[in-house]
Short mmCIF file of C-alpha atoms in Angstrom, two decimals:
data_model
loop_
_atom_site.label_atom_id
_atom_site.label_comp_id
_atom_site.label_asym_id
_atom_site.label_seq_id
_atom_site.Cartn_x
_atom_site.Cartn_y
_atom_site.Cartn_z
CA UNK A 3 -16.30 -19.56 -12.28
CA UNK A 4 -16.88 -16.60 -10.38
CA UNK A 5 -15.73 -13.22 -12.50
CA UNK A 6 -14.35 -10.71 -10.09
CA UNK A 7 -13.71 -7.04 -11.80
CA UNK A 8 -10.98 -5.49 -9.67
CA UNK A 9 -10.87 -1.10 -10.34
CA UNK A 10 -8.68 1.28 -9.60
CA UNK A 11 -6.55 4.05 -10.78
CA UNK A 12 -3.85 2.61 -11.79
CA UNK A 13 -1.77 -0.75 -12.01
CA UNK A 14 1.81 -0.22 -11.58
CA UNK A 15 3.04 -2.66 -9.11
CA UNK A 16 6.63 -1.95 -8.99
CA UNK A 17 6.34 1.71 -7.79
CA UNK A 18 2.67 1.67 -5.82
CA UNK A 19 1.83 -0.20 -2.60
CA UNK A 20 -2.14 -0.67 -3.30
CA UNK A 21 -1.01 -2.20 -6.98
CA UNK A 22 1.02 -4.69 -5.54
CA UNK A 23 -1.88 -5.22 -3.32
CA UNK A 24 -4.15 -5.79 -6.23
CA UNK A 25 -1.81 -7.83 -7.86
CA UNK A 26 -0.85 -10.40 -4.83
CA UNK A 27 -4.62 -10.85 -4.35
CA UNK A 28 -5.35 -11.52 -7.98
CA UNK A 29 -2.40 -14.51 -8.17
CA UNK A 30 -3.93 -15.96 -4.94
CA UNK A 31 -7.70 -15.31 -6.53
CA UNK A 32 -6.66 -17.44 -9.14
CA UNK A 33 -4.90 -20.02 -7.87
CA UNK A 34 -7.39 -21.17 -6.40
CA UNK A 35 -9.44 -22.14 -9.68
CA UNK A 36 -13.11 -20.96 -9.44
CA UNK A 37 -12.11 -17.14 -9.14
CA UNK A 38 -11.47 -14.61 -12.42
CA UNK A 39 -10.03 -11.66 -11.65
CA UNK A 40 -10.17 -9.34 -14.13
CA UNK A 41 -8.12 -6.00 -13.20
CA UNK A 42 -9.25 -2.71 -14.73
CA UNK A 43 -6.88 0.38 -14.54
CA UNK A 44 -7.01 4.01 -15.68
CA UNK A 45 -2.82 4.00 -15.78
CA UNK A 46 -1.44 1.11 -16.78
CA UNK A 47 2.20 1.16 -16.94
CA UNK A 48 3.94 -2.42 -17.61
CA UNK A 49 2.12 -5.92 -16.22
CA UNK A 50 4.68 -8.06 -14.78
CA UNK A 51 5.63 -10.58 -17.35
CA UNK A 52 4.71 -13.71 -15.02
CA UNK A 53 1.58 -12.41 -13.87
CA UNK A 54 -1.21 -14.96 -15.56
CA UNK A 55 -4.38 -13.07 -15.42
CA UNK A 56 -6.40 -10.68 -17.11
CA UNK A 57 -5.27 -6.51 -17.06
CA UNK A 58 -7.50 -3.97 -18.89
CA UNK A 59 -5.84 -0.41 -19.75
CA UNK A 60 -8.98 0.73 -21.05
CA UNK A 61 -9.97 3.14 -18.09
CA UNK A 62 -13.03 5.26 -18.32
CA UNK A 63 -14.61 3.63 -21.36
CA UNK A 64 -13.81 0.23 -20.24
CA UNK A 65 -15.96 0.27 -17.19
CA UNK A 66 -19.41 -0.58 -18.15
CA UNK A 67 -18.76 -3.39 -21.00
CA UNK A 68 -16.29 -5.12 -18.31
CA UNK A 69 -19.11 -4.70 -15.18
CA UNK A 70 -21.88 -6.20 -17.55
CA UNK A 71 -19.76 -9.30 -17.83
CA UNK A 72 -18.62 -9.31 -13.94
CA UNK A 73 -20.59 -11.92 -10.76
CA UNK A 74 -18.49 -8.92 -8.82
CA UNK A 75 -17.18 -5.35 -8.66
CA UNK A 76 -14.04 -4.45 -6.29
CA UNK A 77 -13.15 -1.28 -5.94
CA UNK A 78 -9.79 0.20 -4.57
CA UNK A 79 -8.32 3.47 -3.23
CA UNK A 80 -10.04 6.53 -1.49
CA UNK A 81 -11.18 9.50 -3.25
CA UNK A 82 -10.84 8.15 -7.05
CA UNK A 83 -12.72 9.13 -9.59
CA UNK A 84 -13.32 5.75 -11.59
CA UNK A 85 -13.94 4.02 -8.39
CA UNK A 86 -16.65 6.51 -7.53
CA UNK A 87 -18.31 5.60 -10.81
CA UNK A 88 -17.51 2.10 -11.20
CA UNK A 89 -19.78 1.59 -7.93
CA UNK A 90 -22.20 3.57 -8.47
CA UNK A 91 -22.69 1.40 -11.97
CA UNK A 92 -22.35 -1.56 -10.37
CA UNK A 93 -25.14 -0.99 -8.45
CA UNK A 94 -27.30 0.29 -11.14
CA UNK A 95 -26.47 -2.98 -12.68
CA UNK A 96 -27.23 -4.64 -9.07
CA UNK A 97 -24.31 -6.48 -8.97
CA UNK A 98 -22.61 -6.72 -5.55
CA UNK A 99 -19.84 -4.18 -4.48
CA UNK A 100 -17.04 -4.26 -2.29
CA UNK A 101 -14.98 -0.89 -1.73
CA UNK A 102 -11.39 -0.92 -0.19
CA UNK A 103 -10.29 2.48 0.22
CA UNK A 104 -6.80 1.32 1.54
CA UNK A 105 -5.76 5.38 3.22
CA UNK A 106 -7.44 8.63 3.53
CA UNK A 107 -4.73 11.07 3.57
CA UNK A 108 -5.65 14.35 5.60
CA UNK A 109 -2.46 16.43 4.93
CA UNK A 110 -2.40 19.16 2.52
CA UNK A 111 -2.83 23.01 2.74
CA UNK A 112 -5.81 24.75 3.44
CA UNK A 113 -7.29 24.65 0.10
CA UNK A 114 -6.19 21.16 -0.72
CA UNK A 115 -7.65 20.00 2.60
CA UNK A 116 -10.85 22.11 1.80
CA UNK A 117 -11.17 19.80 -2.04
CA UNK A 118 -10.87 16.40 0.00
CA UNK A 119 -13.78 17.66 2.64
CA UNK A 120 -15.96 18.28 -0.66
CA UNK A 121 -15.02 15.12 -2.06
CA UNK A 122 -16.39 13.33 1.22
CA UNK A 123 -19.55 14.86 1.49
CA UNK A 124 -20.28 15.04 -2.23
CA UNK A 125 -19.16 12.54 -3.37
CA UNK A 126 -17.23 9.41 -1.22
CA UNK A 127 -19.84 9.37 1.59
CA UNK A 128 -22.22 7.62 -1.60
CA UNK A 129 -18.91 5.85 -2.41
CA UNK A 130 -19.04 3.65 1.03
CA UNK A 131 -22.75 3.61 2.01
CA UNK A 132 -23.24 2.52 -1.83
CA UNK A 133 -21.00 -0.59 -0.82
CA UNK A 134 -22.81 -4.33 0.11
CA UNK A 135 -18.91 -4.74 2.36
CA UNK A 136 -16.10 -2.52 2.70
CA UNK A 137 -12.93 -3.60 3.71
CA UNK A 138 -10.58 -1.75 6.30
CA UNK A 139 -7.19 -2.89 6.06
CA UNK A 140 -7.62 -2.68 10.52
CA UNK A 141 -10.00 -1.66 12.96
CA UNK A 142 -8.18 2.09 13.64
CA UNK A 143 -9.71 2.67 10.33
CA UNK A 144 -13.18 2.29 11.40
CA UNK A 145 -12.76 5.21 13.78
CA UNK A 146 -10.87 7.21 11.00
CA UNK A 147 -14.22 6.66 8.42
CA UNK A 148 -16.67 8.03 11.22
CA UNK A 149 -14.45 11.22 12.08
CA UNK A 150 -14.56 12.35 8.41
CA UNK A 151 -18.51 10.99 8.60
CA UNK A 152 -17.61 7.75 5.95
CA UNK A 153 -20.21 4.91 7.57
CA UNK A 154 -20.34 1.76 5.40
CA UNK A 155 -23.51 -0.40 6.23
CA UNK A 156 -20.86 -3.67 6.45
CA UNK A 157 -17.11 -3.33 7.50
CA UNK A 158 -14.99 -6.46 7.12
CA UNK A 159 -11.11 -6.33 8.54
CA UNK A 160 -8.68 -7.80 6.12
CA UNK A 161 -5.35 -6.41 6.10
CA UNK A 162 -2.91 -5.49 3.48
CA UNK A 163 -1.09 -8.64 2.33
CA UNK A 164 2.00 -9.42 0.21
CA UNK A 165 2.54 -12.21 -1.84
CA UNK A 166 5.38 -13.82 -0.18
CA UNK A 167 6.01 -16.58 -2.94
CA UNK A 168 6.76 -13.86 -5.00
CA UNK A 169 9.26 -12.01 -2.93
CA UNK A 170 10.82 -15.03 -1.79
CA UNK A 171 11.58 -16.10 -5.48
CA UNK A 172 12.64 -11.87 -6.21
CA UNK A 173 15.19 -12.21 -3.16
CA UNK A 174 16.02 -15.75 -4.43
CA UNK A 175 17.10 -14.28 -8.08
CA UNK A 176 18.30 -10.90 -7.08
CA UNK A 177 22.29 -10.38 -6.83
CA UNK A 178 23.34 -8.07 -3.92
CA UNK A 179 23.71 -4.65 -4.28
CA UNK A 180 25.47 -3.35 -1.65
CA UNK A 181 24.90 -0.08 -0.77
CA UNK A 182 27.45 2.57 0.31
CA UNK A 183 26.74 4.33 3.86
CA UNK A 184 27.70 2.72 6.98
CA UNK A 185 24.70 2.31 7.49
CA UNK A 186 23.02 2.44 4.53
CA UNK A 187 19.84 3.22 4.89
CA UNK A 188 17.94 2.58 2.10
CA UNK A 189 13.54 4.07 1.71
CA UNK A 190 11.37 1.97 -1.01
CA UNK A 191 7.84 4.78 -1.98
CA UNK A 192 6.77 7.30 -3.73
CA UNK A 193 8.11 10.88 -3.08
CA UNK A 194 5.37 13.07 -1.36
CA UNK A 195 4.98 14.98 1.67
CA UNK A 196 3.21 12.43 4.34
CA UNK A 197 6.29 10.29 3.97
CA UNK A 198 8.59 12.84 5.73
CA UNK A 199 11.60 11.92 4.27
CA UNK A 200 13.08 14.60 5.11
CA UNK A 201 13.32 13.54 8.19
CA UNK A 202 15.33 10.63 7.08
CA UNK A 203 17.45 13.50 5.82
CA UNK A 204 17.66 15.31 8.87
CA UNK A 205 18.85 12.30 11.01
CA UNK A 206 21.95 12.60 8.92
CA UNK A 207 23.06 15.20 10.84
CA UNK A 208 22.78 13.36 14.37
CA UNK A 209 25.33 11.95 16.12
CA UNK A 210 26.32 8.69 15.43
CA UNK A 211 25.26 8.98 12.03
CA UNK A 212 28.21 10.49 10.17
CA UNK A 213 29.23 7.61 8.38
CA UNK A 214 25.60 7.03 7.29
CA UNK A 215 24.30 7.35 3.95
CA UNK A 216 20.12 7.41 3.10
CA UNK A 217 19.27 5.83 -0.61
CA UNK A 218 15.57 6.93 -1.63
CA UNK A 219 14.16 4.55 -4.17
CA UNK A 220 10.87 6.23 -6.03
CA UNK A 221 9.26 8.65 -7.70
CA UNK A 222 7.32 11.86 -6.90
CA UNK A 223 6.86 15.50 -6.94
CA UNK A 224 8.40 15.71 -3.70
CA UNK A 225 12.16 14.89 -4.95
CA UNK A 226 12.87 18.90 -5.96
CA UNK A 227 12.02 19.72 -2.14
CA UNK A 228 14.83 16.67 -1.02
CA UNK A 229 17.24 17.42 -2.94
CA UNK A 230 17.16 21.11 -1.69
CA UNK A 231 16.62 20.23 1.67
CA UNK A 232 19.54 18.13 1.49
CA UNK A 233 21.49 20.77 0.05
CA UNK A 234 20.44 23.01 3.09
CA UNK A 235 21.44 20.41 5.77
CA UNK A 236 24.90 20.04 4.16
CA UNK A 237 24.73 16.06 3.75
CA UNK A 238 23.57 16.16 -0.23
CA UNK A 239 26.77 13.87 -0.70
CA UNK A 240 24.93 11.43 1.61
CA UNK A 241 21.65 11.39 -0.08
CA UNK A 242 21.05 9.26 -3.19
CA UNK A 243 18.04 9.80 -5.59
CA UNK A 244 17.67 6.39 -7.59
CA UNK A 245 14.32 6.99 -9.23
CA UNK A 246 12.12 4.21 -10.10
CA UNK A 247 13.68 0.70 -10.48
CA UNK A 248 11.81 -3.18 -10.96
CA UNK A 249 11.17 -5.50 -8.92
CA UNK A 250 15.23 -6.42 -9.17
CA UNK A 251 16.92 -3.99 -8.85
CA UNK A 252 14.94 -3.16 -5.66
CA UNK A 253 15.55 -6.80 -4.57
CA UNK A 254 18.81 -6.34 -4.39
CA UNK A 255 19.00 -2.92 -2.94
CA UNK A 256 17.15 -4.31 -0.29
CA UNK A 257 19.81 -7.23 -0.07
CA UNK A 258 22.11 -4.73 0.14
CA UNK A 259 21.30 -2.23 2.20
CA UNK A 260 21.31 -2.69 6.42
CA UNK A 261 18.14 -0.69 7.39
CA UNK A 262 15.44 0.62 5.71
CA UNK A 263 13.31 3.19 7.19
CA UNK A 264 9.35 4.56 7.16
CA UNK A 265 8.84 8.26 8.09
CA UNK A 266 5.53 8.49 7.09
CA UNK A 267 3.21 10.76 9.49
CA UNK A 268 -0.10 8.17 7.93
CA UNK A 269 0.19 4.84 5.91
CA UNK A 270 -2.97 2.75 5.48
CA UNK A 271 -1.34 -0.77 5.93
CA UNK A 272 2.21 -0.76 4.31
CA UNK A 273 3.08 -3.46 1.57
CA UNK A 274 6.62 -1.85 2.07
CA UNK A 275 6.79 -2.60 5.33
CA UNK A 276 5.70 -6.35 5.38
CA UNK A 277 8.56 -7.17 2.34
CA UNK A 278 11.20 -5.65 4.44
CA UNK A 279 10.66 -7.70 7.62
CA UNK A 280 9.63 -11.05 5.50
CA UNK A 281 13.38 -10.33 3.74
CA UNK A 282 14.92 -10.03 7.13
CA UNK A 283 15.97 -6.70 6.34
CA UNK A 284 15.22 -4.35 9.37
CA UNK A 285 13.36 -1.16 9.04
CA UNK A 286 13.21 1.65 10.97
CA UNK A 287 9.31 2.40 11.88
CA UNK A 288 7.32 5.64 12.33
CA UNK A 289 5.12 5.18 15.15
CA UNK A 290 1.91 5.74 13.79
CA UNK A 291 -1.48 3.34 13.38
CA UNK A 292 -0.76 1.93 10.26
CA UNK A 293 2.26 0.67 10.77
CA UNK A 294 1.12 -0.02 14.27
CA UNK A 295 -1.24 -2.66 12.97
CA UNK A 296 1.70 -4.74 11.86
CA UNK A 297 4.52 -3.84 14.07
CA UNK A 298 2.05 -5.04 17.24
CA UNK A 299 0.96 -8.37 15.68
CA UNK A 300 4.65 -9.72 14.42
CA UNK A 301 6.51 -8.51 17.14
CA UNK A 302 8.25 -5.47 15.71
CA UNK A 303 9.77 -2.85 18.54
CA UNK A 304 11.39 -0.54 16.31
CA UNK A 305 9.59 2.73 15.83
CA UNK A 306 10.02 6.50 16.68
CA UNK A 307 7.57 9.34 17.34
CA UNK A 308 6.68 11.27 13.98
CA UNK A 309 9.04 13.95 12.98
CA UNK A 310 11.64 12.98 15.78
CA UNK A 311 14.41 13.00 13.71
CA UNK A 312 17.41 12.33 16.95
CA UNK A 313 14.61 9.01 17.88
CA UNK A 314 14.97 8.32 14.34
CA UNK A 315 18.14 8.10 14.18
CA UNK A 316 18.78 5.94 17.28
CA UNK A 317 16.00 3.78 16.01
CA UNK A 318 18.24 3.50 12.78
CA UNK A 319 21.26 2.25 15.29
CA UNK A 320 19.30 0.02 17.01
CA UNK A 321 17.39 -1.96 13.95
CA UNK A 322 21.06 -2.36 12.43
CA UNK A 323 22.70 -3.71 16.13
CA UNK A 324 19.23 -6.24 15.82
CA UNK A 325 18.76 -7.73 12.45
CA UNK A 326 14.74 -9.90 12.23
CA UNK A 327 14.23 -12.35 13.76
CA UNK A 328 12.45 -15.45 12.22
CA UNK A 329 9.54 -16.02 14.61
CA UNK A 330 9.08 -12.64 13.20
CA UNK A 331 9.44 -13.17 9.23
CA UNK A 332 6.98 -16.40 10.25
CA UNK A 333 4.52 -14.10 11.88
CA UNK A 334 4.63 -12.10 8.34
CA UNK A 335 3.61 -14.57 6.98
CA UNK A 336 1.33 -16.33 8.93
CA UNK A 337 -0.96 -12.71 9.38
CA UNK A 338 -0.10 -10.88 6.29
CA UNK A 339 0.73 -12.76 2.95
CA UNK A 340 -1.90 -13.91 0.46
CA UNK A 341 -1.23 -17.22 1.02
CA UNK A 342 -2.45 -17.67 4.69
CA UNK A 343 -5.23 -14.62 4.08
CA UNK A 344 -6.37 -14.25 0.46
CA UNK A 345 -9.71 -17.03 1.40
CA UNK A 346 -10.91 -14.59 3.23
CA UNK A 347 -11.26 -12.36 0.51
CA UNK A 348 -13.20 -14.69 -1.95
CA UNK A 349 -15.56 -16.02 0.90
CA UNK A 350 -16.69 -12.68 0.92
CA UNK A 351 -17.57 -12.09 -2.62
CA UNK A 352 -19.10 -16.03 -1.99
CA UNK A 353 -21.33 -14.28 0.86
CA UNK A 354 -22.58 -11.30 -1.13
CA UNK A 355 -23.67 -14.14 -4.17
CA UNK A 356 -25.29 -15.92 -2.00
CA UNK A 357 -27.18 -13.13 -0.36
CA UNK A 358 -28.89 -12.59 -3.94
CA UNK A 359 -29.54 -15.95 -4.78
CA UNK A 360 -26.57 -16.40 -7.59
CA UNK A 361 -24.30 -18.25 -6.10
CA UNK A 362 -24.61 -22.14 -4.30
#
């Protein structure tokens, strides 16, 4: 049995795309029978009741003892303190290390951008170079990382995936919560300026959107600004903030909407787009590299330029009229489910162990 320690700053699968990635991958690895993933999180809300693996909420204090007992250490998350320390401790103890950065957000004010640049120069560069392998979610991230001075010794392209079986089960068990609006537009994700939810709010004033309503599921510091912006645009009565919702409630809302929206200016490889298309719910998406890395592969054409709320409104209408073809759903399962792709991650672990003479 190969023991893999997975480290991230949080484990909240019901509200975090990275945590959903970790959970789905861990379930698929457990199902193999030869790999035992142990998840160490700095912040833990609630482990899913049906998750069969081990999750430790000890944070920094548990790093050293858990790394000592691991065969491989897999750290997740860019510019994350616990992941950076975990990688360095693992290297010190002679353990193979895999690093999945997921996404490097470059936005923010001048001070925030300066702090990010300082972290990249002083810490992140060593994190990336110190990993035995870096998993990138699509080929475009290789150039992005080079542009900010982060180059790994070995890069593997393994996309973000979803647990297709778990999603299908959630949808089958969930009722339908019919959302108001014609169309009823749903966004699921954290409330952050990089998600550009204000573009969705502004689009409600476009021709043809007079009866549309925008339902926003998620938490984040941007809520107050978005509420004020909806008031300013005169559409506050048609914008609904639902806060955090559990998986069952979110699945019911997905079944009860007409279209989903992802307007972000940057994404790693968004789990929510995969879930939407596999569920047969059309999604209007911004034309950014992280979204294209999914859409181009599965044949999903409904995208709009970032920040163009008129084009966003037209894209929403086109999505509602089109729906999701079964061929798109099948392509998502084949290319972006852990049921299809987890063995690639397992093969990487095994290869790193063989290189060190620790695996036959």
